[in-house]
Amino acid sequence: MGQKVHPRGFRVGIVEPWRSRWYATKKEFGDLLVEDRKIRKFIHTEYKSAAIEKVEIDRTRDQVIVHLFSARPGIIIGRKGQEIDRLKARLEDQFGRRMEVKIVEINNPYRRAQLVAEDIAQQLTKRGSFRRAIKRTLDQVMEAGVNGVKIELSGRLGGAEMSRCEKASRGSIPLSTLQRHVDYGFTEAKTAQGVIGVKVWVDLGDYADGEISDGAYAEASKVSKKAKRSHKR
């Protein structure tokens, strides 16, 4: 049987950074972990239309810094920054901590697997054809300059009596290679017939792309014969 592993969990701590960055004692760890989960759930529920890909949380001794990665930052900021101030106040009231909200704009949402999955789910919720949605999304993602994309839908597709699974892919998706930056997204489309699961994998190329290092040269078999010494003996 095939052994499935979450692409992000497979890479986190090796080539992918952690989504929550803080240190806590054994006594506090569980409470802070649950609080992080509640912060993310609150933001995703309140700003469904803001195309939020991920929420990263940094904690210092006296405050919590929340980084929102969004393709539509204008919805979160609001007119003259009123909406972001309102969000900050609501977070502080709910969790009783000093909050700071920072927004990172996503320039190309078709290079982010989570946003691609949410776009497909939105089309399915509006009773769009799942085959047309898959085909259109594959074209749009490949036009964004990625190496490959894979989409998997599962559920009562097209209102069928029996649920089934549909897959489609373009280009390369090397799932077991840690050198490759494979982004993964999952969401659920709540249709009248039932829930349809949407999974998306996007191959963004090597992590080493654009970096000059021995690792990058080793791949191309161009490692220099003489090792460079950092200091003279």
Tab-separated table of C-alpha atoms in Angstrom:
chain	number	residue	atom	x	y	z
A	1	MET	CA	0.000	0.000	0.000
A	2	GLY	CA	1.174	3.539	-0.711
A	3	GLN	CA	2.315	5.440	2.366
A	4	LYS	CA	0.880	8.969	2.268
A	5	VAL	CA	2.609	11.866	4.031
A	6	HIS	CA	1.657	15.557	4.209
A	7	PRO	CA	4.071	17.446	1.872
A	8	ARG	CA	4.446	20.363	4.315
A	9	GLY	CA	4.919	18.157	7.387
A	10	PHE	CA	7.477	16.134	5.404
A	11	ARG	CA	9.602	19.270	4.808
A	12	VAL	CA	9.005	21.403	7.914
A	13	GLY	CA	12.143	21.919	9.990
A	14	ILE	CA	14.329	20.772	7.072
A	15	VAL	CA	13.632	23.138	4.168
A	16	GLU	CA	10.274	24.688	5.211
A	17	PRO	CA	10.005	27.120	8.154
A	18	TRP	CA	7.588	26.594	11.063
A	19	ARG	CA	4.225	28.405	10.910
A	20	SER	CA	4.408	29.239	14.640
A	21	ARG	CA	7.682	30.553	16.088
A	22	TRP	CA	7.917	30.742	19.878
A	23	TYR	CA	9.291	28.937	22.906
A	24	ALA	CA	7.242	27.859	25.932
A	25	THR	CA	7.660	25.713	29.011
A	26	LYS	CA	5.987	22.315	29.207
A	27	LYS	CA	3.240	23.789	31.388
A	28	GLU	CA	2.295	26.583	28.927
A	29	PHE	CA	2.919	24.784	25.621
A	30	GLY	CA	-0.518	23.145	25.227
A	31	ASP	CA	-2.462	26.349	25.990
A	32	LEU	CA	-0.403	28.417	23.519
A	33	LEU	CA	-0.773	25.753	20.813
A	34	VAL	CA	-4.585	25.779	21.204
A	35	GLU	CA	-4.524	29.607	21.192
A	36	ASP	CA	-2.602	29.623	17.878
A	37	ARG	CA	-5.233	27.302	16.393
A	38	LYS	CA	-8.065	29.577	17.624
A	39	ILE	CA	-6.375	32.697	16.172
A	40	ARG	CA	-6.064	31.026	12.749
A	41	LYS	CA	-9.660	29.744	12.828
A	42	PHE	CA	-10.999	33.185	13.828
A	43	ILE	CA	-9.112	34.978	11.003
A	44	HIS	CA	-10.092	32.435	8.310
A	45	THR	CA	-13.761	32.557	9.412
A	46	GLU	CA	-13.963	36.366	9.546
A	47	TYR	CA	-12.092	37.015	6.276
A	48	LYS	CA	-13.161	34.217	3.923
A	49	SER	CA	-13.156	36.543	0.890
A	50	ALA	CA	-9.663	37.966	1.589
A	51	ALA	CA	-7.864	34.964	-0.037
A	52	ILE	CA	-5.655	34.256	3.002
A	53	GLU	CA	-3.131	31.534	2.171
A	54	LYS	CA	-1.553	31.117	5.625
A	55	VAL	CA	-1.233	32.744	9.035
A	56	GLU	CA	2.185	32.794	10.740
A	57	ILE	CA	2.474	33.601	14.442
A	58	ASP	CA	5.500	34.956	16.336
A	59	ARG	CA	5.380	35.337	20.119
A	60	THR	CA	7.620	37.530	22.253
A	61	ARG	CA	7.432	37.949	26.014
A	62	ASP	CA	4.833	40.727	25.894
A	63	GLN	CA	3.086	40.514	22.497
A	64	VAL	CA	1.852	38.281	19.659
A	65	ILE	CA	2.768	39.171	16.055
A	66	VAL	CA	0.357	37.756	13.441
A	67	HIS	CA	1.511	37.665	9.792
A	68	LEU	CA	-1.326	37.351	7.246
A	69	PHE	CA	-0.362	36.209	3.724
A	70	SER	CA	-3.198	37.481	1.530
A	71	ALA	CA	-3.889	37.916	-2.203
A	72	ARG	CA	-6.482	40.631	-1.397
A	73	PRO	CA	-4.926	42.752	1.361
A	74	GLY	CA	-7.340	45.647	0.733
A	75	ILE	CA	-10.209	43.673	2.318
A	76	ILE	CA	-8.228	43.210	5.571
A	77	ILE	CA	-6.812	46.768	5.680
A	78	GLY	CA	-10.110	48.534	4.849
A	79	ARG	CA	-10.584	52.250	4.267
A	80	LYS	CA	-7.765	54.273	5.844
A	81	GLY	CA	-6.728	51.161	7.806
A	82	GLN	CA	-9.952	51.011	9.835
A	83	GLU	CA	-10.568	47.282	9.282
A	84	ILE	CA	-7.084	46.206	10.405
A	85	ASP	CA	-7.436	48.293	13.598
A	86	ARG	CA	-10.808	46.619	14.222
A	87	LEU	CA	-9.257	43.152	13.711
A	88	LYS	CA	-6.411	43.978	16.120
A	89	ALA	CA	-8.878	45.196	18.787
A	90	ARG	CA	-11.066	42.083	18.425
A	91	LEU	CA	-8.056	39.755	18.728
A	92	GLU	CA	-6.871	41.596	21.855
A	93	ASP	CA	-10.366	41.391	23.434
A	94	GLN	CA	-10.750	37.693	22.656
A	95	PHE	CA	-7.300	36.467	23.694
A	96	GLY	CA	-6.278	39.091	26.284
A	97	ARG	CA	-2.827	39.708	24.772
A	98	ARG	CA	-1.156	42.644	23.018
A	99	MET	CA	-1.443	41.937	19.292
A	100	GLU	CA	0.317	43.235	16.202
A	101	VAL	CA	-1.060	42.390	12.744
A	102	LYS	CA	1.226	42.476	9.699
A	103	ILE	CA	0.022	41.839	6.141
A	104	VAL	CA	2.158	40.248	3.412
A	105	GLU	CA	0.731	40.628	-0.113
A	106	ILE	CA	0.742	37.619	-2.465
A	107	ASN	CA	1.419	38.812	-6.019
A	108	ASN	CA	0.447	35.640	-7.929
A	109	PRO	CA	-2.263	33.530	-6.218
A	110	TYR	CA	-1.990	30.789	-8.877
A	111	ARG	CA	1.438	29.838	-7.492
A	112	ARG	CA	-0.085	29.094	-4.037
A	113	ALA	CA	-1.715	25.656	-3.692
A	114	GLN	CA	-4.089	26.662	-0.868
A	115	LEU	CA	-5.519	29.591	-2.854
A	116	VAL	CA	-5.871	27.411	-5.973
A	117	ALA	CA	-7.798	24.793	-3.936
A	118	GLU	CA	-10.095	27.488	-2.497
A	119	ASP	CA	-10.751	28.870	-6.005
A	120	ILE	CA	-11.832	25.400	-7.244
A	121	ALA	CA	-14.028	24.907	-4.137
A	122	GLN	CA	-15.714	28.254	-4.820
A	123	GLN	CA	-16.518	27.207	-8.406
A	124	LEU	CA	-17.980	23.878	-7.196
A	125	THR	CA	-20.105	25.648	-4.542
A	126	LYS	CA	-21.568	27.855	-7.295
A	127	ARG	CA	-22.660	24.642	-9.104
A	128	GLY	CA	-19.961	24.869	-11.782
A	129	SER	CA	-18.869	21.794	-13.769
A	130	PHE	CA	-16.007	20.056	-11.940
A	131	ARG	CA	-14.325	19.000	-15.213
A	132	ARG	CA	-14.368	22.571	-16.524
A	133	ALA	CA	-13.068	23.864	-13.177
A	134	ILE	CA	-10.146	21.383	-13.196
A	135	LYS	CA	-9.192	22.097	-16.830
A	136	ARG	CA	-9.379	25.886	-16.414
A	137	THR	CA	-7.343	25.807	-13.185
A	138	LEU	CA	-4.628	23.561	-14.688
A	139	ASP	CA	-4.166	26.057	-17.551
A	140	GLN	CA	-4.067	29.084	-15.223
A	141	VAL	CA	-1.561	27.485	-12.807
A	142	MET	CA	0.791	26.352	-15.612
A	143	GLU	CA	0.639	29.877	-17.122
A	144	ALA	CA	1.891	31.225	-13.750
A	145	GLY	CA	5.278	29.600	-14.512
A	146	VAL	CA	5.281	26.536	-12.226
A	147	ASN	CA	6.942	23.189	-13.017
A	148	GLY	CA	3.848	21.073	-12.427
A	149	VAL	CA	0.425	20.851	-10.809
A	150	LYS	CA	-1.819	18.019	-9.615
A	151	ILE	CA	-5.494	18.338	-8.610
A	152	GLU	CA	-7.599	15.699	-6.865
A	153	LEU	CA	-11.343	15.961	-6.171
A	154	SER	CA	-13.248	13.463	-4.055
A	155	GLY	CA	-16.969	13.230	-3.246
A	156	ARG	CA	-20.320	13.245	-5.032
A	157	LEU	CA	-18.948	14.855	-8.204
A	158	GLY	CA	-21.627	16.238	-10.533
A	159	GLY	CA	-24.308	15.185	-8.040
A	160	ALA	CA	-23.638	11.475	-8.671
A	161	GLU	CA	-25.291	8.908	-6.395
A	162	MET	CA	-21.960	7.242	-5.570
A	163	SER	CA	-18.931	9.277	-4.518
A	164	ARG	CA	-15.721	8.922	-6.488
A	165	CYS	CA	-12.271	10.397	-6.961
A	166	GLU	CA	-11.047	12.393	-9.981
A	167	LYS	CA	-7.383	13.290	-10.592
A	168	ALA	CA	-5.699	15.509	-13.168
A	169	SER	CA	-2.109	16.697	-13.494
A	170	ARG	CA	0.290	18.620	-15.713
A	171	GLY	CA	4.097	18.694	-15.614
A	172	SER	CA	6.142	17.117	-12.812
A	173	ILE	CA	5.165	16.497	-9.166
A	174	PRO	CA	8.121	14.739	-7.415
A	175	LEU	CA	6.459	14.196	-4.015
A	176	SER	CA	9.276	12.245	-2.355
A	177	THR	CA	12.091	14.710	-3.229
A	178	LEU	CA	12.971	17.088	-0.373
A	179	GLN	CA	14.979	19.309	-2.750
A	180	ARG	CA	11.768	20.246	-4.585
A	181	HIS	CA	9.472	22.955	-3.274
A	182	VAL	CA	6.084	21.207	-3.560
A	183	ASP	CA	3.306	23.386	-2.149
A	184	TYR	CA	0.150	21.616	-0.900
A	185	GLY	CA	-3.366	22.906	-0.315
A	186	PHE	CA	-6.582	21.303	0.922
A	187	THR	CA	-10.118	22.602	1.383
A	188	GLU	CA	-13.711	21.376	1.281
A	189	ALA	CA	-16.486	22.560	-1.031
A	190	LYS	CA	-19.885	22.387	0.691
A	191	THR	CA	-22.351	21.676	-2.126
A	192	ALA	CA	-26.097	20.830	-2.030
A	193	GLN	CA	-25.270	17.134	-2.680
A	194	GLY	CA	-22.607	16.917	0.028
A	195	VAL	CA	-19.004	17.822	0.821
A	196	ILE	CA	-16.361	17.586	-1.931
A	197	GLY	CA	-12.711	17.460	-0.880
A	198	VAL	CA	-10.194	19.419	-2.981
A	199	LYS	CA	-6.446	18.685	-2.875
A	200	VAL	CA	-3.834	20.614	-4.885
A	201	TRP	CA	-0.080	20.071	-5.282
A	202	VAL	CA	2.071	22.730	-7.025
A	203	ASP	CA	5.733	22.138	-7.951
A	204	LEU	CA	7.564	25.474	-7.624
A	205	GLY	CA	11.007	24.094	-8.556
A	206	ASP	CA	14.125	23.535	-6.432
A	207	TYR	CA	14.711	25.341	-3.133
A	208	ALA	CA	18.298	25.930	-4.311
A	209	ASP	CA	17.186	27.901	-7.393
A	210	GLY	CA	18.817	31.319	-7.334
A	211	GLU	CA	21.187	30.362	-4.515
A	212	ILE	CA	24.887	29.832	-5.209
A	213	SER	CA	26.012	27.011	-2.972
A	214	ASP	CA	27.979	23.757	-3.196
A	215	GLY	CA	24.645	21.890	-3.055
A	216	ALA	CA	23.460	23.614	-6.234
A	217	TYR	CA	26.755	22.876	-8.017
A	218	ALA	CA	26.736	19.254	-6.857
A	219	GLU	CA	23.414	18.692	-8.637
A	220	ALA	CA	24.965	19.923	-11.882
A	221	SER	CA	28.209	17.922	-11.195
A	222	LYS	CA	30.207	21.157	-11.044
A	223	VAL	CA	31.696	20.977	-7.554
A	224	SER	CA	35.140	22.568	-7.561
A	225	LYS	CA	37.984	20.037	-7.208
A	226	LYS	CA	39.877	22.086	-4.634
A	227	ALA	CA	37.952	22.693	-1.413
A	228	LYS	CA	37.845	26.315	-0.320
A	229	ARG	CA	39.526	26.988	3.016
A	230	SER	CA	37.850	29.494	5.309
A	231	HIS	CA	41.131	30.334	7.076
A	232	LYS	CA	44.888	29.819	6.695
A	233	ARG	CA	46.613	27.340	8.968
